[in-house]
CSV table of C-alpha atoms in Angstrom, one decimal:
chain,number,residue,atom,x,y,z
A,1,MET,CA,2.2,-14.8,-7.4
A,2,ASP,CA,0.1,-17.1,-9.6
A,3,ASP,CA,-2.4,-17.8,-6.7
A,4,VAL,CA,-2.7,-14.1,-5.9
A,5,PHE,CA,-3.1,-13.1,-9.6
A,6,LEU,CA,-5.9,-15.7,-10.0
A,7,GLU,CA,-7.8,-14.0,-7.2
A,8,PHE,CA,-7.8,-10.8,-9.2
A,9,SER,CA,-8.9,-12.2,-12.5
A,10,SER,CA,-11.1,-14.8,-14.1
A,11,VAL,CA,-8.5,-15.7,-16.7
A,12,SER,CA,-5.5,-17.9,-16.6
A,13,ASN,CA,-2.3,-16.1,-16.0
A,14,ASN,CA,-1.0,-17.5,-19.3
A,15,LEU,CA,-3.4,-15.3,-21.2
A,16,PHE,CA,-1.8,-12.0,-20.3
A,17,LYS,CA,1.7,-10.5,-20.8
A,18,LEU,CA,3.7,-8.1,-18.7
A,19,ASP,CA,5.4,-5.1,-20.2
A,20,TYR,CA,9.1,-5.6,-19.1
A,21,SER,CA,10.2,-2.1,-20.2
A,22,LEU,CA,13.5,-1.4,-18.5
A,23,SER,CA,12.9,2.3,-18.4
A,24,ILE,CA,10.0,2.0,-16.0
A,25,TYR,CA,10.5,3.5,-12.5
A,26,ASP,CA,7.6,3.0,-10.1
A,27,GLU,CA,8.0,4.8,-6.8
A,28,PHE,CA,5.1,2.9,-5.2
A,29,LEU,CA,6.8,-0.5,-6.0
A,30,GLU,CA,10.1,0.7,-4.7
A,31,GLN,CA,8.6,1.9,-1.4
A,32,THR,CA,6.4,-1.1,-1.0
A,33,ILE,CA,9.4,-3.5,-1.6
A,34,ASN,CA,11.4,-1.4,1.0
A,35,SER,CA,8.5,-2.0,3.4
A,36,VAL,CA,8.9,-5.7,2.9
A,37,LYS,CA,12.7,-5.4,3.6
A,38,ASP,CA,12.0,-3.5,6.8
A,39,ILE,CA,9.4,-6.0,8.0
A,40,LEU,CA,11.8,-8.9,7.3
A,41,TYR,CA,14.7,-7.0,9.0
A,42,VAL,CA,12.7,-6.2,12.2
A,43,GLY,CA,10.8,-9.5,12.3
A,44,GLY,CA,7.9,-9.9,14.7
A,45,ARG,CA,4.9,-12.1,15.4
A,46,PHE,CA,3.0,-10.9,12.4
A,47,SER,CA,5.7,-10.3,9.8
A,48,SER,CA,4.8,-13.2,7.6
A,49,ILE,CA,1.1,-12.0,7.5
A,50,GLU,CA,2.2,-8.5,6.7
A,51,VAL,CA,4.4,-9.7,3.8
A,52,GLN,CA,1.5,-11.7,2.4
A,53,TYR,CA,-0.7,-8.7,2.4
A,54,ILE,CA,1.9,-6.5,0.8
A,55,ALA,CA,2.5,-9.2,-1.9
A,56,ARG,CA,-1.2,-8.9,-2.8
A,57,LEU,CA,-0.7,-5.1,-3.2
A,58,LEU,CA,2.4,-5.6,-5.3
A,59,VAL,CA,0.6,-8.0,-7.6
A,60,ALA,CA,-2.4,-5.6,-8.0
A,61,ARG,CA,0.0,-2.8,-8.9
A,62,VAL,CA,2.0,-4.9,-11.4
A,63,VAL,CA,-1.1,-6.4,-13.1
A,64,SER,CA,-2.8,-3.0,-13.1
A,65,LYS,CA,0.0,-0.9,-14.5
A,66,TYR,CA,2.1,-3.3,-16.5
A,67,SER,CA,0.0,-6.1,-18.0
A,68,THR,CA,-2.2,-6.5,-21.0
A,69,LEU,CA,-5.1,-7.4,-18.8
A,70,THR,CA,-8.2,-5.3,-19.4
A,71,SER,CA,-11.0,-4.5,-17.0
A,72,GLY,CA,-13.3,-6.8,-18.9
A,73,ASP,CA,-11.0,-9.7,-17.9
A,74,LEU,CA,-11.7,-9.1,-14.2
A,75,ASN,CA,-13.7,-11.3,-11.9
A,76,PRO,CA,-16.4,-9.1,-10.4
A,77,ASP,CA,-16.2,-11.1,-7.2
A,78,ALA,CA,-12.6,-10.2,-6.8
A,79,GLY,CA,-13.3,-6.6,-5.6
A,80,LEU,CA,-12.4,-3.3,-7.3
A,81,SER,CA,-11.3,-3.3,-10.9
A,82,LEU,CA,-7.5,-2.9,-11.3
A,83,PRO,CA,-7.8,0.6,-12.8
A,84,THR,CA,-10.0,1.7,-9.9
A,85,LEU,CA,-7.6,0.1,-7.4
A,86,GLN,CA,-4.7,1.9,-9.1
A,87,LYS,CA,-6.5,5.2,-8.9
A,88,THR,CA,-7.2,4.6,-5.3
A,89,PHE,CA,-3.5,3.8,-4.5
A,90,ASP,CA,-2.4,6.9,-6.4
A,91,TYR,CA,-5.0,9.1,-4.7
A,92,ILE,CA,-3.9,7.8,-1.3
A,93,ASP,CA,-0.2,8.3,-2.0
A,94,GLU,CA,-0.8,11.8,-3.2
A,95,ASN,CA,-2.9,12.8,-0.1
A,96,LEU,CA,-1.3,11.0,2.8
A,97,HIS,CA,-0.7,14.4,4.5
A,98,ARG,CA,-4.5,15.1,4.5
A,99,ARG,CA,-7.6,13.5,5.9
A,100,ILE,CA,-8.6,10.9,3.3
A,101,VAL,CA,-12.4,10.6,3.0
A,102,ILE,CA,-13.8,7.3,1.8
A,103,ASP,CA,-16.7,9.0,0.1
A,104,LYS,CA,-14.4,10.6,-2.4
A,105,LEU,CA,-12.8,7.3,-3.2
A,106,ALA,CA,-16.2,5.6,-3.5
A,107,ASN,CA,-17.5,8.2,-5.9
A,108,THR,CA,-14.5,7.5,-8.2
A,109,ALA,CA,-15.5,3.9,-8.2
A,110,GLY,CA,-19.2,4.7,-8.6
A,111,VAL,CA,-20.3,2.8,-5.5
A,112,GLY,CA,-21.3,3.8,-1.9
A,113,ALA,CA,-18.7,4.1,0.9
A,114,ALA,CA,-19.6,0.8,2.6
A,115,GLN,CA,-19.5,-1.1,-0.7
A,116,PHE,CA,-16.2,0.5,-1.6
A,117,ALA,CA,-14.7,-0.5,1.7
A,118,ARG,CA,-15.9,-4.1,1.2
A,119,LEU,CA,-14.6,-4.2,-2.4
A,120,PHE,CA,-11.2,-2.7,-1.4
A,121,LYS,CA,-10.8,-5.3,1.3
A,122,ARG,CA,-11.8,-8.1,-1.1
A,123,ALA,CA,-9.2,-6.9,-3.6
A,124,THR,CA,-6.3,-6.3,-1.2
A,125,ASN,CA,-7.1,-8.4,1.8
A,126,VAL,CA,-6.6,-5.4,4.1
A,127,THR,CA,-9.0,-2.7,5.1
A,128,LEU,CA,-8.8,0.8,3.6
A,129,HIS,CA,-7.8,2.1,7.0
A,130,GLN,CA,-5.0,-0.5,7.4
A,131,TYR,CA,-3.7,0.3,4.0
A,132,ILE,CA,-3.7,4.1,4.6
A,133,ILE,CA,-2.0,3.7,7.9
A,134,ARG,CA,0.6,1.4,6.3
A,135,ARG,CA,1.3,3.9,3.6
A,136,ARG,CA,1.7,6.7,6.1
A,137,VAL,CA,4.1,4.6,8.2
A,138,ASP,CA,6.0,3.8,5.0
A,139,LYS,CA,6.3,7.5,4.2
A,140,ALA,CA,7.4,8.3,7.8
A,141,ARG,CA,10.0,5.6,7.6
A,142,ASP,CA,11.4,7.1,4.4
A,143,LEU,CA,11.5,10.6,5.8
A,144,LEU,CA,13.2,9.3,9.0
A,145,MET,CA,15.9,7.7,6.8
A,146,GLU,CA,16.3,10.5,4.3
A,147,THR,CA,15.8,13.7,6.3
A,148,GLN,CA,16.6,15.3,9.7
A,149,MET,CA,13.0,16.6,10.0
A,150,PRO,CA,11.8,16.5,13.6
A,151,ILE,CA,9.6,13.5,14.3
A,152,ALA,CA,6.6,15.7,15.2
A,153,GLU,CA,6.9,17.4,11.8
A,154,ILE,CA,7.2,14.0,10.0
A,155,ALA,CA,4.0,12.9,11.9
A,156,HIS,CA,2.0,15.9,10.5
A,157,GLU,CA,3.6,15.5,7.0
A,158,CYS,CA,2.4,11.9,6.9
A,159,GLY,CA,-1.2,12.6,8.1
A,160,PHE,CA,-0.9,11.6,11.7
A,161,ALA,CA,-2.6,13.8,14.3
A,162,ASP,CA,0.7,14.1,16.3
A,163,GLN,CA,3.9,12.4,17.2
A,164,VAL,CA,2.2,10.1,19.7
A,165,HIS,CA,-0.2,8.9,17.0
A,166,LEU,CA,2.8,8.2,14.6
A,167,THR,CA,4.8,6.5,17.3
A,168,ARG,CA,1.9,4.2,18.2
A,169,PHE,CA,1.3,3.0,14.6
A,170,PHE,CA,5.0,3.0,13.7
A,171,GLY,CA,5.7,0.7,16.7
A,172,ARG,CA,2.9,-1.7,15.7
A,173,ILE,CA,4.0,-1.9,12.1
A,174,ILE,CA,7.8,-1.5,12.1
A,175,GLY,CA,8.4,-2.9,15.6
A,176,THR,CA,10.3,0.0,17.1
A,177,SER,CA,9.8,3.7,17.8
A,178,PRO,CA,10.5,6.3,15.1
A,179,ALA,CA,13.5,7.7,17.1
A,180,SER,CA,15.1,4.2,17.5
A,181,PHE,CA,14.5,3.4,13.8
A,182,ARG,CA,16.2,6.7,12.8
A,183,ARG,CA,19.2,6.0,15.1
A,184,ARG,CA,19.6,2.5,13.6
A,185,ALA,CA,19.1,3.7,10.0
A,186,GLN,CA,21.7,6.4,10.4
A,187,ARG,CA,24.5,4.2,11.7
């Protein structure tokens, strides 16, 4: 975690404190940690790489929401500021069911679309598209475990064009089809 944090800031990690309030519930952290559990459960050729990328996202979230770090402490070469990154994460999570337009996110950050994409990748080590697809698959995974919605309906609810589109990305990321995942999860 120290190495990842240092990529996000120009200060030593000894110069900031985390707020360890016990009353905090963060749905994003819970879902992201569940994604790590799923990746480790299923395994696969790229599972260690996926977990490393997700660890970076977790650190960004924790530092952004629960630390004393301010935007002035950030290294401009690290990518988007933590508050901007947090706004981006929140916007994406709230709009997974829609088409997400990079221009809207870039305007929030006050940069052009191409620069926003570069800064996002620099900050998270994944492209914006990869991140959005991952969050959509995470949401689909949760709906498969928690509801009896038809898979085609879940696909649309998560922003996929159709069930085939969901199945393709779900298989790449989770390592199995949505139907197989649901059967296994409901045992």
